[in-house]
XYZ file of C-alpha atoms in Angstrom:
571
model
C 24.977 -7.504 21.425
C 21.881 -5.537 20.346
C 19.260 -7.730 18.636
C 17.167 -6.380 15.800
C 15.196 -7.932 12.967
C 18.192 -7.358 10.652
C 19.530 -10.474 12.380
C 17.028 -12.539 10.436
C 18.545 -11.291 7.130
C 22.109 -11.948 8.433
C 21.191 -15.456 9.563
C 19.616 -16.418 6.180
C 22.409 -14.885 4.115
C 25.105 -16.650 6.060
C 23.222 -19.989 5.903
C 22.890 -19.578 2.128
C 26.654 -19.237 1.940
C 27.233 -22.193 4.274
C 25.018 -24.313 1.998
C 26.659 -23.017 -1.174
C 23.381 -21.571 -2.503
C 24.289 -18.567 -4.662
C 21.672 -18.136 -7.420
C 19.021 -15.554 -6.412
C 16.035 -14.504 -8.600
C 14.849 -11.199 -7.121
C 11.507 -9.471 -7.752
C 11.377 -5.780 -6.646
C 9.313 -4.617 -3.749
C 9.326 -2.381 -0.665
C 9.411 -4.867 2.185
C 12.289 -6.884 0.755
C 14.561 -3.861 0.200
C 16.794 -4.600 3.268
C 17.294 -8.183 1.986
C 18.084 -7.028 -1.568
C 20.666 -4.569 -0.294
C 22.406 -7.330 1.551
C 22.497 -9.676 -1.423
C 23.312 -7.237 -4.273
C 26.499 -6.070 -2.567
C 27.839 -9.549 -1.916
C 30.012 -10.987 -4.726
C 29.121 -14.545 -3.558
C 25.586 -14.244 -5.003
C 24.489 -14.285 -8.691
C 21.431 -12.035 -8.709
C 18.831 -11.950 -11.494
C 16.089 -9.215 -11.562
C 12.647 -10.386 -12.696
C 9.698 -8.062 -11.949
C 6.861 -10.581 -12.441
C 6.951 -13.202 -9.589
C 5.102 -15.672 -11.860
C 7.980 -15.560 -14.379
C 10.608 -15.245 -11.597
C 9.816 -18.654 -10.054
C 9.738 -20.388 -13.458
C 13.094 -18.797 -14.276
C 14.405 -20.270 -11.024
C 13.250 -23.718 -12.278
C 15.232 -23.066 -15.471
C 18.296 -22.049 -13.526
C 18.141 -25.281 -11.479
C 17.770 -27.366 -14.559
C 21.170 -26.134 -15.713
C 22.978 -25.680 -12.391
C 21.565 -28.766 -10.554
C 21.686 -26.918 -7.227
C 19.042 -25.152 -5.153
C 17.878 -21.642 -6.284
C 16.444 -18.837 -4.146
C 13.559 -16.658 -5.194
C 12.960 -13.455 -3.157
C 9.799 -11.320 -3.165
C 8.090 -8.631 -1.152
C 4.961 -8.923 0.972
C 1.330 -8.382 -0.174
C 0.222 -10.313 -3.324
C 3.686 -11.284 -4.438
C 3.867 -14.651 -2.702
C 0.613 -15.716 -4.324
C 2.157 -15.180 -7.733
C 4.798 -17.825 -7.028
C 2.123 -20.528 -6.699
C 1.902 -21.756 -10.397
C 5.710 -22.233 -10.686
C 6.059 -23.622 -7.150
C 3.387 -26.161 -8.047
C 5.436 -27.173 -11.035
C 8.597 -27.298 -8.882
C 6.717 -29.420 -6.283
C 5.828 -32.084 -8.783
C 9.160 -31.761 -10.644
C 10.995 -32.000 -7.287
C 12.971 -28.833 -7.859
C 14.650 -27.439 -4.674
C 13.609 -23.715 -4.731
C 13.840 -21.726 -1.514
C 11.023 -19.125 -1.687
C 12.110 -16.268 0.554
C 8.920 -14.366 1.053
C 8.662 -11.185 3.187
C 5.735 -10.447 5.402
C 4.728 -7.679 7.862
C 5.088 -8.178 11.577
C 2.845 -11.064 12.552
C 0.650 -8.750 14.715
C -0.710 -7.176 11.466
C -2.141 -10.303 9.994
C -5.904 -9.956 9.368
C -5.859 -6.356 10.817
C -6.622 -4.426 7.539
C -2.995 -3.280 7.555
C -1.628 -2.401 4.096
C 0.227 -5.266 2.306
C -0.252 -7.814 5.052
C -2.089 -10.892 3.829
C -1.178 -14.198 5.457
C 1.923 -15.268 3.508
C 2.183 -18.887 4.753
C -1.202 -20.056 3.424
C 0.214 -21.691 0.260
C -1.431 -24.776 -1.216
C -0.103 -28.040 0.179
C 1.176 -29.157 -3.249
C 3.194 -25.990 -3.967
C 5.796 -26.391 -1.203
C 7.044 -29.247 0.848
C 6.674 -27.101 3.956
C 6.367 -23.434 4.939
C 8.543 -21.991 7.627
C 8.109 -18.629 9.351
C 10.881 -16.780 11.218
C 10.097 -14.940 14.432
C 10.569 -11.203 14.656
C 13.905 -10.828 16.375
C 14.025 -8.572 19.444
C 16.181 -10.528 21.928
C 18.459 -13.540 22.205
C 15.567 -16.054 22.433
C 14.210 -14.835 19.124
C 17.749 -15.097 17.611
C 18.056 -18.726 18.626
C 14.548 -19.432 17.434
C 15.303 -17.880 13.986
C 18.610 -19.702 13.648
C 16.989 -23.051 14.200
C 14.012 -22.377 11.928
C 16.207 -21.100 9.042
C 18.380 -24.143 9.313
C 15.302 -26.354 9.198
C 14.111 -24.696 6.044
C 17.373 -25.258 4.222
C 17.487 -28.906 5.312
C 13.956 -29.394 4.040
C 15.056 -28.479 0.467
C 16.699 -31.940 0.161
C 15.368 -33.978 3.123
C 13.352 -37.014 1.995
C 13.748 -35.947 -1.608
C 14.070 -32.508 -3.113
C 11.422 -29.913 -3.588
C 10.373 -26.256 -3.021
C 10.329 -24.752 0.512
C 8.958 -21.463 1.789
C 10.846 -19.365 4.323
C 8.833 -16.338 5.461
C 10.718 -13.374 6.929
C 8.798 -10.755 8.987
C 9.550 -7.055 8.669
C 8.371 -3.923 10.546
C 7.677 -0.900 8.407
C 7.294 1.782 11.071
C 8.810 1.470 14.539
C 6.734 2.822 17.436
C 8.000 5.148 20.128
C 9.503 3.272 23.063
C 7.010 4.337 25.679
C 4.806 2.551 28.192
C 1.797 1.301 26.206
C -1.798 2.183 27.049
C -3.841 -0.695 28.424
C -7.147 -1.231 26.649
C -10.168 -3.407 27.033
C -11.965 -4.344 23.812
C -15.715 -4.923 24.144
C -18.178 -6.444 21.701
C -21.667 -5.018 20.891
C -24.524 -5.325 18.493
C -24.890 -2.200 16.326
C -28.273 -1.200 17.870
C -26.602 -1.008 21.306
C -25.215 2.312 20.299
C -28.635 3.757 21.271
C -27.404 3.701 24.909
C -24.472 5.989 24.116
C -24.708 9.768 24.343
C -22.281 11.052 21.678
C -23.351 14.701 21.866
C -20.132 15.959 23.540
C -17.581 13.803 21.718
C -15.426 14.779 18.781
C -15.955 11.946 16.288
C -14.066 10.973 13.183
C -15.782 8.459 10.921
C -13.250 6.962 8.528
C -14.653 5.232 5.417
C -12.373 2.680 3.921
C -12.661 1.123 0.475
C -16.381 0.905 -0.394
C -18.552 0.532 -3.480
C -20.908 3.574 -3.974
C -23.402 3.778 -1.102
C -27.077 3.384 -1.650
C -29.632 6.048 -0.705
C -30.554 4.456 2.673
C -26.931 4.264 3.699
C -26.265 7.801 2.728
C -29.235 9.080 4.659
C -28.203 7.083 7.755
C -24.708 8.575 7.711
C -26.082 12.122 7.023
C -28.458 11.736 9.964
C -25.626 10.683 12.275
C -23.568 13.713 11.206
C -26.387 16.099 11.945
C -26.822 14.736 15.468
C -23.098 14.644 16.454
C -19.918 16.702 16.324
C -18.547 14.542 13.503
C -16.302 14.735 10.421
C -16.278 12.041 7.722
C -12.691 11.264 6.615
C -12.645 9.924 3.107
C -10.250 9.367 0.252
C -11.187 8.490 -3.307
C -11.812 4.830 -2.518
C -14.501 5.691 0.007
C -16.852 6.692 -2.777
C -18.770 8.911 -0.408
C -19.351 12.656 -0.087
C -21.598 14.856 2.043
C -21.361 18.299 3.722
C -19.363 16.848 6.600
C -16.796 15.117 4.397
C -13.128 16.083 4.619
C -10.499 14.958 2.149
C -7.483 15.414 4.356
C -4.943 12.935 3.030
C -2.548 15.745 2.077
C -3.018 17.501 5.422
C -2.098 14.382 7.415
C 0.876 13.687 5.158
C 2.338 17.055 6.106
C 1.238 17.316 9.762
C 3.649 17.192 12.716
C 2.607 15.678 16.073
C 1.567 19.022 17.465
C -1.004 19.559 14.783
C -2.214 16.006 15.046
C -2.875 16.581 18.738
C -4.991 19.635 17.772
C -7.149 17.791 15.301
C -7.304 14.289 16.845
C -10.749 12.957 17.610
C -11.926 11.329 20.802
C -13.490 8.469 18.861
C -12.616 7.004 15.467
C -15.480 5.020 13.969
C -14.294 2.951 11.015
C -16.574 1.455 8.306
C -15.807 -0.166 4.969
C -12.621 -2.016 4.059
C -9.006 -1.001 4.006
C -8.315 2.695 3.438
C -5.188 2.228 1.411
C -4.329 5.513 3.069
C -0.769 5.567 4.491
C -0.989 9.217 5.785
C -4.124 8.350 7.846
C -2.544 5.212 9.156
C 0.773 6.919 10.046
C -1.066 9.691 11.765
C -3.487 7.729 13.972
C -1.459 4.577 14.712
C 1.160 6.711 16.547
C 1.303 5.406 20.107
C 2.297 8.881 21.287
C -1.100 10.110 20.119
C -3.249 9.276 23.114
C -6.776 9.741 24.269
C -8.395 8.171 21.163
C -10.876 5.276 21.034
C -11.435 3.227 17.832
C -14.863 1.690 17.295
C -15.171 -0.698 14.379
C -18.585 -1.131 12.768
C -18.892 -4.146 10.411
C -21.140 -7.083 9.728
C -18.444 -9.646 10.395
C -17.889 -8.618 14.026
C -14.166 -9.406 13.802
C -11.635 -7.855 16.171
C -9.506 -5.753 13.745
C -7.241 -3.317 15.595
C -5.673 -1.417 12.643
C -4.489 1.591 14.679
C -3.742 -0.085 18.069
C -6.590 1.893 19.631
C -9.577 -0.458 19.235
C -11.976 -0.477 22.238
C -15.294 -1.476 20.749
C -16.464 -3.789 17.966
C -20.035 -3.165 16.765
C -21.449 -6.078 14.656
C -24.278 -5.273 12.233
C -25.097 -2.957 9.414
C -23.986 0.661 9.168
C -27.670 1.607 8.643
C -28.615 0.112 11.939
C -25.654 1.673 13.758
C -25.994 5.224 12.465
C -29.818 5.374 12.797
C -29.760 4.042 16.341
C -27.942 7.148 17.604
C -30.320 9.584 19.362
C -27.844 12.243 20.461
C -28.659 15.915 19.843
C -25.694 18.193 19.108
C -25.680 21.706 17.724
C -21.897 22.007 17.929
C -20.220 21.177 14.596
C -16.952 22.999 15.427
C -14.818 19.820 14.861
C -15.696 19.948 11.219
C -14.785 23.630 11.091
C -11.399 22.997 12.738
C -10.512 20.417 10.020
C -11.731 22.572 7.137
C -9.582 25.491 8.411
C -6.560 23.242 8.435
C -7.279 21.760 5.024
C -7.755 25.223 3.599
C -4.093 26.013 4.187
C -2.870 22.988 2.192
C -1.885 23.833 -1.441
C -1.166 21.456 -4.312
C -0.914 23.897 -7.220
C 2.876 24.455 -6.994
C 4.815 24.308 -10.252
C 6.398 20.830 -10.466
C 8.272 18.814 -13.139
C 6.466 16.625 -15.676
C 5.315 13.677 -13.478
C 2.319 11.855 -12.096
C 1.817 14.867 -9.803
C 1.744 17.454 -12.706
C -0.624 15.177 -14.633
C -2.970 14.878 -11.669
C -2.770 18.652 -11.229
C -3.964 19.147 -14.758
C -6.398 16.378 -15.141
C -8.151 15.857 -11.750
C -10.900 18.394 -12.445
C -11.316 17.475 -16.111
C -12.308 13.804 -15.794
C -15.865 13.356 -17.175
C -18.617 13.125 -14.582
C -20.075 9.676 -13.970
C -16.886 7.930 -15.105
C -14.889 5.224 -13.440
C -11.211 5.410 -12.367
C -8.871 2.687 -11.096
C -5.612 3.613 -9.365
C -2.626 1.262 -9.417
C -0.705 0.420 -6.264
C 1.015 2.511 -4.896
C 2.365 5.762 -6.318
C -0.746 6.484 -8.497
C -3.117 6.044 -5.601
C -0.917 8.112 -3.295
C -0.481 10.993 -5.705
C -4.163 11.243 -6.859
C -5.464 11.169 -3.320
C -3.917 14.621 -3.031
C -6.368 16.071 -5.619
C -10.134 16.503 -5.575
C -12.290 14.549 -7.934
C -15.971 15.070 -8.826
C -18.069 13.058 -6.319
C -19.899 11.410 -9.275
C -16.675 9.575 -10.309
C -16.416 6.050 -9.021
C -12.973 5.235 -7.658
C -11.247 1.908 -7.105
C -7.909 0.285 -6.381
C -6.683 -3.192 -5.480
C -6.042 -2.409 -1.786
C -7.444 -5.671 -0.478
C -4.210 -7.706 -0.714
C -2.407 -4.537 -1.841
C -0.354 -5.963 -4.756
C 0.732 -4.087 -7.861
C -0.636 -6.799 -10.150
C -4.097 -7.062 -11.642
C -5.199 -3.387 -11.423
C -5.561 -3.071 -15.173
C -7.376 -6.381 -15.409
C -9.858 -5.205 -12.727
C -10.495 -2.014 -14.730
C -10.997 -4.014 -17.929
C -13.530 -6.177 -16.118
C -15.433 -3.135 -15.064
C -15.355 -1.646 -18.600
C -16.793 -4.741 -20.214
C -20.124 -4.399 -18.243
C -20.610 -0.618 -18.384
C -20.750 2.051 -20.987
C -19.121 4.628 -18.716
C -15.617 5.879 -19.606
C -13.198 3.756 -17.611
C -9.828 5.219 -16.705
C -6.650 3.585 -15.308
C -3.725 5.408 -13.887
C -0.840 2.997 -13.686
C 2.987 2.932 -13.335
C 5.298 1.043 -15.698
C 6.110 -1.854 -13.471
C 2.460 -2.503 -12.704
C 1.529 -2.033 -16.419
C 3.992 -4.503 -17.815
C 3.046 -6.938 -15.016
C -0.537 -6.928 -16.314
C -0.071 -6.216 -19.978
C -1.612 -9.429 -21.340
C -5.044 -8.167 -20.442
C -4.892 -5.691 -23.325
C -5.399 -8.604 -25.739
C -8.662 -9.643 -24.257
C -11.175 -9.597 -27.155
C -13.997 -8.134 -25.063
C -12.254 -4.695 -24.660
C -14.511 -1.845 -25.620
C -13.782 1.644 -26.767
C -14.627 3.071 -23.273
C -11.208 2.001 -21.919
C -8.573 4.705 -21.165
C -5.166 3.617 -19.853
C -2.849 6.393 -18.552
C 0.602 4.782 -18.308
C 3.188 6.736 -16.244
C 6.475 5.354 -17.478
C 9.448 6.343 -15.295
C 11.487 3.277 -16.312
C 11.486 1.684 -12.866
C 9.447 1.902 -9.723
C 9.511 5.419 -8.232
C 8.363 3.742 -4.979
C 12.001 2.898 -4.277
C 13.452 6.360 -5.017
C 10.629 8.609 -3.705
C 12.758 10.173 -0.905
C 15.966 10.797 -2.830
C 17.573 7.385 -2.325
C 20.710 6.648 -4.266
C 19.485 6.080 -7.750
C 22.388 4.002 -8.996
C 22.184 1.713 -5.970
C 18.355 1.344 -6.187
C 18.222 0.648 -9.857
C 20.335 -2.473 -9.723
C 17.918 -4.991 -8.123
C 15.475 -2.896 -6.003
C 13.666 -0.663 -8.537
C 14.069 -2.901 -11.609
C 15.126 0.069 -13.816
C 16.169 -0.195 -17.455
C 13.756 -3.008 -17.826
C 11.628 -2.160 -20.786
C 10.838 0.498 -23.351
C 7.550 1.689 -24.677
C 4.109 0.052 -24.661
C 3.472 1.402 -28.163
C 3.849 -1.826 -30.122
C 1.802 -4.032 -27.863
C -0.969 -1.414 -27.458
C -1.370 -0.941 -31.179
C -1.185 -4.683 -31.819
C -4.086 -5.142 -29.336
C -6.213 -2.536 -31.231
C -5.653 0.460 -28.975
C -5.091 4.002 -30.236
C -1.683 4.951 -28.825
C -0.789 8.512 -27.854
C 2.246 9.675 -25.880
C 3.876 12.706 -24.232
C 7.406 13.564 -23.134
C 6.567 16.847 -21.451
C 3.595 18.768 -20.005
C 2.941 20.705 -23.201
C 2.586 17.547 -25.273
C 0.424 16.013 -22.554
C -1.994 18.918 -22.527
C -2.228 18.853 -26.270
C -3.330 15.160 -26.265
C -5.454 15.149 -23.113
C -8.706 16.277 -24.728
C -8.673 13.208 -26.987
C -7.964 10.946 -24.017
C -10.873 12.373 -22.048
C -13.402 12.101 -24.867
C -15.412 9.364 -26.546
C -13.686 7.526 -29.388
C -13.997 4.559 -31.703
C -11.064 2.756 -30.123
C -9.749 2.222 -26.569
C -6.838 4.590 -25.906
C -3.460 4.114 -24.192
C -1.741 7.360 -23.231
C 1.883 6.907 -22.288
C 3.638 9.635 -20.382
C 7.441 9.348 -20.364
C 8.737 10.966 -17.075
C 11.941 10.505 -15.117
C 12.309 9.121 -11.675
C 14.101 12.254 -10.469
C 11.195 14.469 -11.617
C 8.615 12.104 -9.964
C 10.498 12.364 -6.682
C 10.980 16.126 -6.945
C 7.333 16.704 -7.727
C 6.018 14.636 -4.844
C 8.478 16.071 -2.415
C 7.488 19.621 -3.432
C 3.896 19.041 -2.421
C 5.024 17.656 0.935
C 7.831 20.156 1.617
C 5.854 23.325 0.714
C 3.015 22.337 3.101
C 5.246 21.606 6.102
C 5.066 24.107 8.935
C 7.439 26.966 8.097
C 8.190 27.779 11.734
C 9.018 24.198 12.787
C 11.827 24.288 15.347
C 13.080 20.771 14.714
C 14.700 19.405 11.653
C 12.940 16.423 10.037
C 15.454 14.156 11.598
C 14.872 15.648 15.062
C 11.105 15.546 14.712
C 11.189 11.837 13.706
C 13.449 11.027 16.625
C 11.126 12.893 19.034
C 8.016 11.112 17.831
C 9.567 7.614 17.637
C 11.933 7.684 20.571
C 15.747 7.162 20.492
C 15.626 3.361 20.184
C 12.959 3.151 17.563
C 14.691 5.909 15.573
C 17.921 3.986 15.548
C 16.115 0.864 14.295
C 14.567 2.880 11.495
C 17.849 4.512 10.609
C 19.616 1.112 10.495
C 16.834 -0.243 8.251
C 17.186 2.542 5.801
C 20.928 2.088 5.691
C 20.446 -1.653 5.132
């Protein structure tokens, strides 16, 4: 028998049947897709789709009050589990037996600034009787361990009285190639100890994660470092930084094969700031087949955070102290030239259907200078990172815990204490999750909400997945209609578009000052969203690639890891 983490799902599903637990309230997400696929195709289970986890858990209480038997709630990783807390607290004191099946990333990613990986088992003591965490299954020992833990969790629902229980299920997003790992020693330094290091002959990539706009002293320190070393500064919108050595290469990395990554890889990655929220960067530089790279982390907390599995040094202190302590002298800035040449070949002006992509194509260079923009997780952030914005525009996204909820509330909070125009780019699931914030009485006329309504999360159909299958309980399609009524009730001016011509006609109003806040709803289709995004990727792939995509993935991951990935996609 070959053991994989799919065994965890099989174990839980079988035990639910053995215990006659059939009611499942499902909230859509990426990490729980394999679980949803297993449940929605099984006639034993009664599945209910509820996007908002806060409501989903309360609905589960309601189902129990009528059925008088345990109910399961199922959510993805990231912020989702936290949204169960209010209803689980009610269930705890009401003694309602709810099994909260919460997904999480592989345990090695906890506290490592990996996307969507907060600690899922840190719930308050009066929200669940007990939290259980399954192991990641890779051999028979893990299987026995998982079987025992899952049984314990189900017993706890009714042992010594009824009540809610959490069962956390780990998942691995991206299998690594099955190769002998590189051994590394991680050393700790104070930031000023970099003075002892000669960096003149090293190719250096400084990656700036999420960061509020830098002050003048910080900017000067980074600029000075760049002038003295062969460095590029890798940024995306959330970095809020720009200088003459900055590269915005998200789109390049998205389309690069391993051969090109080996050409442009640095000898040293120096990371500053918070999470990047940048999947292309992570997927490129976390590859274990990409060798010969050291990662140095510079932060005031001094924590060991090995995001890319290449960490060798931790420098504790300020970035000002670190960058000004370097005394190298380098006249060679060819590394920057190499990246700029590669980036120059990337195009994003292809004609695409009406979508978030076509909207970003039209609007990215028209946003007013000195404005603020907030991107919702995840499609809006991913798409807009492919397009240049004026450096004076402040950019933000909730990439800390990486949940879809709360992005609009964060933007409203910013708008209340500034007179700058404040823009939000948000998908329909995230919008309706956070829609109550539109009724806040402190909203000013500087708010601009751009709602991309594709009637269900494109996240789950981005790569041409079966639409009918995904729409049932994974993407939560056919869930709602227009935001018009609620927006106008809350005092917003409401405008809309069903195609690019209508969008362009309304965009000047959206980008200008007004007497009211404005909500601009763009009605797009999930097929067009997928086609548009895939066009920007496909048209920038190497035209002379010898391998098919399948062959390239297999070569990079290795045969065993490729099979795991393929089985995961099939569910």
